[in-house]
mmCIF file of C-alpha atoms in Angstrom:
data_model
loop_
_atom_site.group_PDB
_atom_site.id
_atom_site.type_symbol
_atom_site.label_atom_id
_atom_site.label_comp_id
_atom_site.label_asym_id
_atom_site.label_seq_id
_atom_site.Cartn_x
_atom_site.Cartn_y
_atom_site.Cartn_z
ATOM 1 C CA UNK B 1 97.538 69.743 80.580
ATOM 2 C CA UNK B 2 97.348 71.269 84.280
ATOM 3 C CA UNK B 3 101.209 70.033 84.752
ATOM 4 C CA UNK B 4 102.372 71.667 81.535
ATOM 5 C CA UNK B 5 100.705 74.767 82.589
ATOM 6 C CA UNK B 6 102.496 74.484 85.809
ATOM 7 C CA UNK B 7 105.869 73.753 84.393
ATOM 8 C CA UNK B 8 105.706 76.215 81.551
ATOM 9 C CA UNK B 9 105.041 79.169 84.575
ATOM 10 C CA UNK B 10 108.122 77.521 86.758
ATOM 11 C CA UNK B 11 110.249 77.771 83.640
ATOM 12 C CA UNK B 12 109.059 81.547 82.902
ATOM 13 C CA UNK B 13 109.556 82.328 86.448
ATOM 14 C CA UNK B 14 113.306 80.639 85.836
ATOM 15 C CA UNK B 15 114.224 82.331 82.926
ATOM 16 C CA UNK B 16 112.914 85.848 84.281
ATOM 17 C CA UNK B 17 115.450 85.536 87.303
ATOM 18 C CA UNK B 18 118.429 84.139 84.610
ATOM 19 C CA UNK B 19 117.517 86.760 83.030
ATOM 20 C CA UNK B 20 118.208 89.514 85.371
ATOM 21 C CA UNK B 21 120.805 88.243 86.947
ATOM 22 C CA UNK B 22 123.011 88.389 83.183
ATOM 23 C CA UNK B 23 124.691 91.009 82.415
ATOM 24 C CA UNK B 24 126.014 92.974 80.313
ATOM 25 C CA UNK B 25 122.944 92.188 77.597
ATOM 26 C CA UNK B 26 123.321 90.506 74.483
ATOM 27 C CA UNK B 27 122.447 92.823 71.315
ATOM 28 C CA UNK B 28 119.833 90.507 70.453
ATOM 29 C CA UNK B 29 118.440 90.891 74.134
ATOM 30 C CA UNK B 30 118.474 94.570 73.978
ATOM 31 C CA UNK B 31 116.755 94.540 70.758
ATOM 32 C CA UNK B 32 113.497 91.958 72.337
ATOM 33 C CA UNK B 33 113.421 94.901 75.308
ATOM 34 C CA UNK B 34 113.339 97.559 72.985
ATOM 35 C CA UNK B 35 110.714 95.939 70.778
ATOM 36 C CA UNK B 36 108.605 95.162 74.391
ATOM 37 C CA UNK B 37 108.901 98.526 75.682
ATOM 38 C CA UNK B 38 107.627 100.009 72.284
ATOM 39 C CA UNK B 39 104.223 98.821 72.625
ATOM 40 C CA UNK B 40 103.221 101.074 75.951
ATOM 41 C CA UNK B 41 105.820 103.684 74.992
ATOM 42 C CA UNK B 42 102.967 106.061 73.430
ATOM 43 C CA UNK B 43 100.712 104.827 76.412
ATOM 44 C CA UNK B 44 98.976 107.966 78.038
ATOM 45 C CA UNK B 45 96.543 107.790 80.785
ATOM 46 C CA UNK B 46 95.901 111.895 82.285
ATOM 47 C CA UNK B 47 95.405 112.405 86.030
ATOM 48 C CA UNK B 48 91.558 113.101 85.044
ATOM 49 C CA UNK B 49 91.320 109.296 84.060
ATOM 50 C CA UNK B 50 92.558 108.177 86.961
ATOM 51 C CA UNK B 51 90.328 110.618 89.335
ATOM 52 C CA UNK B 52 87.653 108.990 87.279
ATOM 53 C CA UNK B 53 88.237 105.562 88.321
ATOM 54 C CA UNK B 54 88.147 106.494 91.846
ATOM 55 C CA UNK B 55 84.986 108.062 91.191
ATOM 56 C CA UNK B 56 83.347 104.965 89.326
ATOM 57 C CA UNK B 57 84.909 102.435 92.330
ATOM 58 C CA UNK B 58 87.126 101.213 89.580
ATOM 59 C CA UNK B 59 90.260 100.475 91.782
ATOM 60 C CA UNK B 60 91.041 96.901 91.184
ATOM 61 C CA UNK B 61 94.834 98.137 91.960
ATOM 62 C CA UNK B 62 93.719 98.907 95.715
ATOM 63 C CA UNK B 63 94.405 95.843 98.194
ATOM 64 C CA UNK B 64 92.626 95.755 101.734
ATOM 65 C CA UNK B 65 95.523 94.169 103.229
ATOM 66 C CA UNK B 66 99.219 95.013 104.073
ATOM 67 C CA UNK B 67 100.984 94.066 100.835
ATOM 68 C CA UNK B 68 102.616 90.705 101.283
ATOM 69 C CA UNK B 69 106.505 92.390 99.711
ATOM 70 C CA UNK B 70 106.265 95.157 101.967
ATOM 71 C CA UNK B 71 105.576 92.715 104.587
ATOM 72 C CA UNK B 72 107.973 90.136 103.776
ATOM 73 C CA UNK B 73 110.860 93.105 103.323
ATOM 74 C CA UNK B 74 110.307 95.519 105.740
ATOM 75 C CA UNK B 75 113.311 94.268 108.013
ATOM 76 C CA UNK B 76 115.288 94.805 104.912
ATOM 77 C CA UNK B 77 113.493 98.244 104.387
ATOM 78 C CA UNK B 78 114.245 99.169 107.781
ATOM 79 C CA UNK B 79 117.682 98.180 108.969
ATOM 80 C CA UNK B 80 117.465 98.376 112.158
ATOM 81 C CA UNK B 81 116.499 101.879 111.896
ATOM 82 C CA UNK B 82 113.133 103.263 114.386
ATOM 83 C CA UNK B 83 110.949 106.594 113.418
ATOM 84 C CA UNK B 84 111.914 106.230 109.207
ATOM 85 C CA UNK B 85 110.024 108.315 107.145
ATOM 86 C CA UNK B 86 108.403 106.694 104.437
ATOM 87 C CA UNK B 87 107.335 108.291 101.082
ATOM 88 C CA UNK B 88 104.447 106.929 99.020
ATOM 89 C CA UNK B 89 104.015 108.197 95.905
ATOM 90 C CA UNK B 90 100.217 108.016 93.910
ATOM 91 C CA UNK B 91 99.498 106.655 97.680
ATOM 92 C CA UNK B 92 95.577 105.940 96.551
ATOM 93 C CA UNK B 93 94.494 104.784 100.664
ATOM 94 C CA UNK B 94 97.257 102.021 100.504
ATOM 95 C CA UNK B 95 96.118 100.788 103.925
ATOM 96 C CA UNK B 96 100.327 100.120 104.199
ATOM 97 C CA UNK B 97 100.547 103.522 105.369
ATOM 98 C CA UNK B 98 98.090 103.276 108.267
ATOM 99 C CA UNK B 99 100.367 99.214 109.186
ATOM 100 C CA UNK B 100 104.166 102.099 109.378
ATOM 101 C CA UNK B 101 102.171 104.455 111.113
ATOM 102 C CA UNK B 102 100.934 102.302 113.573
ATOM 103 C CA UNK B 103 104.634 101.063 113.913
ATOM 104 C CA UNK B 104 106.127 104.407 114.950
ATOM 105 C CA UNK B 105 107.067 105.451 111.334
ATOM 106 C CA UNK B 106 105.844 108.628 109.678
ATOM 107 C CA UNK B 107 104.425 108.577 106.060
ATOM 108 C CA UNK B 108 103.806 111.298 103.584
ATOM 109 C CA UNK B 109 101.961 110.308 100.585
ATOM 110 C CA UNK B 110 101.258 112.246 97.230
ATOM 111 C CA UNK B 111 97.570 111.523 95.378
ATOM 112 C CA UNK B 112 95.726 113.216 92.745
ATOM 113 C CA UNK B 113 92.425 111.878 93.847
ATOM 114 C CA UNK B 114 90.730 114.044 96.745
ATOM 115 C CA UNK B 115 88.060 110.686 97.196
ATOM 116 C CA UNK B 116 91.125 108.125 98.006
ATOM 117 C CA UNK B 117 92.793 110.774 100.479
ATOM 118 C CA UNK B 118 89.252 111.303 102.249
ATOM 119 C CA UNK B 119 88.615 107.691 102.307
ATOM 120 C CA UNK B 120 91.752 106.539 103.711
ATOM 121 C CA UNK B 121 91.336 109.072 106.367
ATOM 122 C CA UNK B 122 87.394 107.618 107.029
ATOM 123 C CA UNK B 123 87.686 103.916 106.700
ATOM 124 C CA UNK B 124 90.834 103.985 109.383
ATOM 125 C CA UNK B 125 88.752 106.180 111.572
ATOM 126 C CA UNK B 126 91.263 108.805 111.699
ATOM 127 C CA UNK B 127 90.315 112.628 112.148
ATOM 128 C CA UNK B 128 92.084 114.867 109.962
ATOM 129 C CA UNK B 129 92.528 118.024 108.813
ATOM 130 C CA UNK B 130 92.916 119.817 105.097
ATOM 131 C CA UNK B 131 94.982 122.828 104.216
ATOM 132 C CA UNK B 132 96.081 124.353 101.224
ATOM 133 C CA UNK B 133 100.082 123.806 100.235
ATOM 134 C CA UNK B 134 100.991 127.475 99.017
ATOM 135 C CA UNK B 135 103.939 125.968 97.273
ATOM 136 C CA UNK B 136 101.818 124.153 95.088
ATOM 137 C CA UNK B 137 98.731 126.258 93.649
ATOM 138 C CA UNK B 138 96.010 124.085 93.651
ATOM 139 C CA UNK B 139 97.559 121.448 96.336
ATOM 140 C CA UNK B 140 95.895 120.403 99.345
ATOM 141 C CA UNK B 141 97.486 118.632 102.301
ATOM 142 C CA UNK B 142 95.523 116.247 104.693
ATOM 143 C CA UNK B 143 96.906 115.748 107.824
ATOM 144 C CA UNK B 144 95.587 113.052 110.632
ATOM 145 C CA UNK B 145 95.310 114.129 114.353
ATOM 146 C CA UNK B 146 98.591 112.491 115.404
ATOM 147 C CA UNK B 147 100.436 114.328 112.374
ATOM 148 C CA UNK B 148 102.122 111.374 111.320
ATOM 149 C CA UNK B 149 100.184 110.954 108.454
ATOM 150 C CA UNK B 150 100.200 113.382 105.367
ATOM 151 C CA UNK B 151 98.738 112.813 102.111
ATOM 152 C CA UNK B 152 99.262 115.750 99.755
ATOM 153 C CA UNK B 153 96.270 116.237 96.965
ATOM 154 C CA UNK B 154 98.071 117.370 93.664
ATOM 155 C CA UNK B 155 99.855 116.094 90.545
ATOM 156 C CA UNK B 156 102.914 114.193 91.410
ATOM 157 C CA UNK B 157 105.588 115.952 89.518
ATOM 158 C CA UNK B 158 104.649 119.230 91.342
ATOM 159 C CA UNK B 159 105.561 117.556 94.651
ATOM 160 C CA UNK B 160 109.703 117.944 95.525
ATOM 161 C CA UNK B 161 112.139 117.791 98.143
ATOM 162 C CA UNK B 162 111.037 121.447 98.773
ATOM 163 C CA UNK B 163 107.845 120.465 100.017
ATOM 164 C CA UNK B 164 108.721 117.831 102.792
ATOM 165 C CA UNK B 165 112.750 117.247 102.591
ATOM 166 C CA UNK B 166 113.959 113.783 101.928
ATOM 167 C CA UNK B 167 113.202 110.719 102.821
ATOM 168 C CA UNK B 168 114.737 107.662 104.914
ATOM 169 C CA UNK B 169 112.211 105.287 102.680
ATOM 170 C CA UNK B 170 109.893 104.701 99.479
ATOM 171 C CA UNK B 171 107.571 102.169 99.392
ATOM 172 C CA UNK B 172 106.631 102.568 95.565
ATOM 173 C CA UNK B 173 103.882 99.395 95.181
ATOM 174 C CA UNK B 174 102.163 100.695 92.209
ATOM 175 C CA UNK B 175 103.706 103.921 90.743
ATOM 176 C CA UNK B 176 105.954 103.290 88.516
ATOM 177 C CA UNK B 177 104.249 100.704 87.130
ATOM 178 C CA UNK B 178 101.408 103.458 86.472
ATOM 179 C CA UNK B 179 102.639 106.441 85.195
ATOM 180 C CA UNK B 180 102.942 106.695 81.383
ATOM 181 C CA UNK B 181 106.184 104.793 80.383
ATOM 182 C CA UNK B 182 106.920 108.049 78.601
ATOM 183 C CA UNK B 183 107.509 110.184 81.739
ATOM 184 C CA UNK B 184 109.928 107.182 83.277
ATOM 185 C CA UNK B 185 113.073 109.683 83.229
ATOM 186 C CA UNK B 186 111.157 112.538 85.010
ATOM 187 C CA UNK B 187 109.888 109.942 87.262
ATOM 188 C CA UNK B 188 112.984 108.428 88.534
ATOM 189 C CA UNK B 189 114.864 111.781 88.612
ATOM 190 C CA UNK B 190 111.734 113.154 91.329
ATOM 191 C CA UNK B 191 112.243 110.163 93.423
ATOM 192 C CA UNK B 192 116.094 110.223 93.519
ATOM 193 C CA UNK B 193 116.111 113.885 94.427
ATOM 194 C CA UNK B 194 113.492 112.636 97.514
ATOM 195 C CA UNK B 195 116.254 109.910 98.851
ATOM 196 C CA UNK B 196 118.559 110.779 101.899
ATOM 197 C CA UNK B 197 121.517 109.529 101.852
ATOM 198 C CA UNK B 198 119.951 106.475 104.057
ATOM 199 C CA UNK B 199 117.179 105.844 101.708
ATOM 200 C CA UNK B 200 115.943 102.486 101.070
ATOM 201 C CA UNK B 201 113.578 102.396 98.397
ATOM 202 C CA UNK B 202 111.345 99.148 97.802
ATOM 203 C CA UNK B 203 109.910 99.381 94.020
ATOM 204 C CA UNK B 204 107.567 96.711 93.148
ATOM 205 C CA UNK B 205 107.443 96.035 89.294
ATOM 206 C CA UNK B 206 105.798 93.845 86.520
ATOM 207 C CA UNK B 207 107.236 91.478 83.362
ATOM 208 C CA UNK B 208 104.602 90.025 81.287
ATOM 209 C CA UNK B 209 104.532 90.358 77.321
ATOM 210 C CA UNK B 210 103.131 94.072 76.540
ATOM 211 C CA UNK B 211 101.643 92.622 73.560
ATOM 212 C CA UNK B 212 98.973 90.780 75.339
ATOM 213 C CA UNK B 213 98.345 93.640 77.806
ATOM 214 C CA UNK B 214 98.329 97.527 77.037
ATOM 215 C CA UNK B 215 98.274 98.810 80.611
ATOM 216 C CA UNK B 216 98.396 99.858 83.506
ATOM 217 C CA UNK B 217 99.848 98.170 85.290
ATOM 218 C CA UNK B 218 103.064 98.664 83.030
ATOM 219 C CA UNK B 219 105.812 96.035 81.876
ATOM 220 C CA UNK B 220 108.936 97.505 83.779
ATOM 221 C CA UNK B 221 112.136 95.090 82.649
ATOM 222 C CA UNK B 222 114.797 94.960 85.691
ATOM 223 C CA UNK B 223 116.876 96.545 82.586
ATOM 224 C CA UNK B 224 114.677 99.623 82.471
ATOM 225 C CA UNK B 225 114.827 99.565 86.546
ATOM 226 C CA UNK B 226 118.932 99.508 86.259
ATOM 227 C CA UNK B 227 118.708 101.991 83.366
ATOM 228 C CA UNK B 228 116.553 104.825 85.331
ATOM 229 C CA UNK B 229 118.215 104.116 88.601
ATOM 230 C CA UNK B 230 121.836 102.454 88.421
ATOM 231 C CA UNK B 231 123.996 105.622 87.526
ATOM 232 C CA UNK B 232 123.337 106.934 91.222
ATOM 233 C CA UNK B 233 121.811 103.894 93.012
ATOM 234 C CA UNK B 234 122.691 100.114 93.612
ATOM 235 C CA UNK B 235 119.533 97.828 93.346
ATOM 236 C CA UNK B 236 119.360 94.422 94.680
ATOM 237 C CA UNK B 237 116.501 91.707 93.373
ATOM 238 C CA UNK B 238 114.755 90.873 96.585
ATOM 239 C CA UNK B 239 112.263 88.990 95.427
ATOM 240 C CA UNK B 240 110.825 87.238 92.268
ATOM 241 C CA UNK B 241 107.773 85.485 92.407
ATOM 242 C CA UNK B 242 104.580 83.892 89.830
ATOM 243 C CA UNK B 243 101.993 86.636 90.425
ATOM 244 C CA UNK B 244 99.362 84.852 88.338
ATOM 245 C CA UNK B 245 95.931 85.368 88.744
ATOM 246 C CA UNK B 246 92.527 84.969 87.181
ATOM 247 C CA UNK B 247 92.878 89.049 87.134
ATOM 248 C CA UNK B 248 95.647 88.631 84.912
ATOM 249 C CA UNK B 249 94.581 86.193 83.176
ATOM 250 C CA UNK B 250 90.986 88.579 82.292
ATOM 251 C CA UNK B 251 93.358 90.958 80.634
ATOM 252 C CA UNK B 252 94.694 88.004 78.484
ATOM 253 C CA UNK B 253 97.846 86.790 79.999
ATOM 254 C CA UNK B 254 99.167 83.367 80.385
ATOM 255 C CA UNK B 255 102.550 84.626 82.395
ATOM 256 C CA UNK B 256 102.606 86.998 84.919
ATOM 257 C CA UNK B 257 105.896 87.890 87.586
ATOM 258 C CA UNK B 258 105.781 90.162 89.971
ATOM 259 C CA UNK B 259 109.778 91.778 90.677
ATOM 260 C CA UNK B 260 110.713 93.763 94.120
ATOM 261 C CA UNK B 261 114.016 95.686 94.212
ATOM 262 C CA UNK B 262 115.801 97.013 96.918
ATOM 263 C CA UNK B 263 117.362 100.500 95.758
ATOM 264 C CA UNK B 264 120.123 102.655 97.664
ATOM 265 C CA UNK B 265 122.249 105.348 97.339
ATOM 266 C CA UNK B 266 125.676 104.819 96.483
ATOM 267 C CA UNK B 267 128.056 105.669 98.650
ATOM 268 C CA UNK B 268 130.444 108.757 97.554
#
């Protein structure tokens, strides 16, 4: 039984990688996406359910290591480049942006949760300072000592290229996959109007059958990815790997794959 579990996850793993690399769709194809992405479509979490979670310690998304695709990319990420700034949007305290800090990067991150922003700051035994953001009424940016560190407090969609400029990288590990699949337009319209023209954007996304699984963390097809993104971008599958666990398995999932795209402006 063990081997057919193994060989049945091998094959999904196959077929999710034939899958993406075919194109243009087949009707029926379209049709099994449409139907999949129809059963988070009405999904709606507010920003005051995620502050709660932070609130209750319920942040099973939070990792206390460097992720492992940011890790195994950043060469890619970087290209050869030295002092990139990096964007991280719904940042949480991603302890990634203390690793590019400590690297010579510069990182400015975007959180609606005051807790995570004062945490990330206290467990990394950083000093830092708060200040309100006049551009955005109710905003609040932290800043560490060194200033190469600045998480902004406020809803994400008020945050624009007005606010910091643009952006020589995105490390986007679990935002997309998080916001409600309704706003997926707005979102990807934000994040190409953050990209310089030397952007490299690493997005981290999800397949597993939405009707198992309401979310978060969302189903995001490489479709969907190509559909917000490929009118102005090229994306490149990096990576494709069995992301399994007994977490995923808790929310009632037998197949789980875990997708990391490379994503660049087009050249004009």
């Amino acid at each position: 039984m063990c081997g057919s579990n193994v060989f049945l996850r091998v094959l999904w793993l196959f077929l999710c990688r034939a899958i993406a690399s075919c194109s243009p769709l087949t009707a029926d194809r379209q049709a099994n996406i449409t139907s999949m992405l129809g059963q988070q479509a009405d999904r709606v979490m507010a920003l005051g359910e995620w502050e709660e979670r932070w609130q209750q310690n319920k942040i099973g998304f939070h990792q206390s290591e460097v992720h492992k695709m940011l890790k195994n990319n950043i060469d890619k990420v970087l290209n050869g480049r030295t002092g990139v700034r990096f964007f991280f949007p719904l940042c949480g305290k991603a302890v990634d942006m203390k690793w590019l800090a400590d690297m010579g990067h510069s990182v400015v991150g975007v959180e609606i949760s005051e807790k995570a922003i004062r945490q990330f700051f206290e467990e990394n035994n950083m000093t830092y300072t708060e200040e309100p953001v006049p551009a955005i009424p109710g905003a609040k940016v932290y800043k560490n000592s060194e200033k190469n560190i600045s998480l902004y407090q406020c809803d994400l969609y008020n945050f624009s290229n007005s606010t910091e400029g643009q952006f020589g990288a995105i490390w986007d590990r679990g935002s997309l996959v998080a916001i409600n699949p309704g706003d997926r337009k707005k979102y990807a319209a934000l994040i190409i109007s953050l990209m310089a023209n030397d952007c490299r954007y690493l997005l981290d996304t999800f397949l597993y059958n939405p009707d198992l699984y309401q979310g978060p963390p969302f189903f995001v097809p490489d479709e969907q990815v190509h559909s917000l993104f490929g009118s102005s971008c090229d994306i490149e599958l990096l990576q494709s790997e069995d992301a399994l666990t007994d977490k995923q398995r808790n929310w009632g999932l037998d197949k789980f794959t875990e997708n990391v795209h490379l994503i660049t402006p087009k050249s004009n």
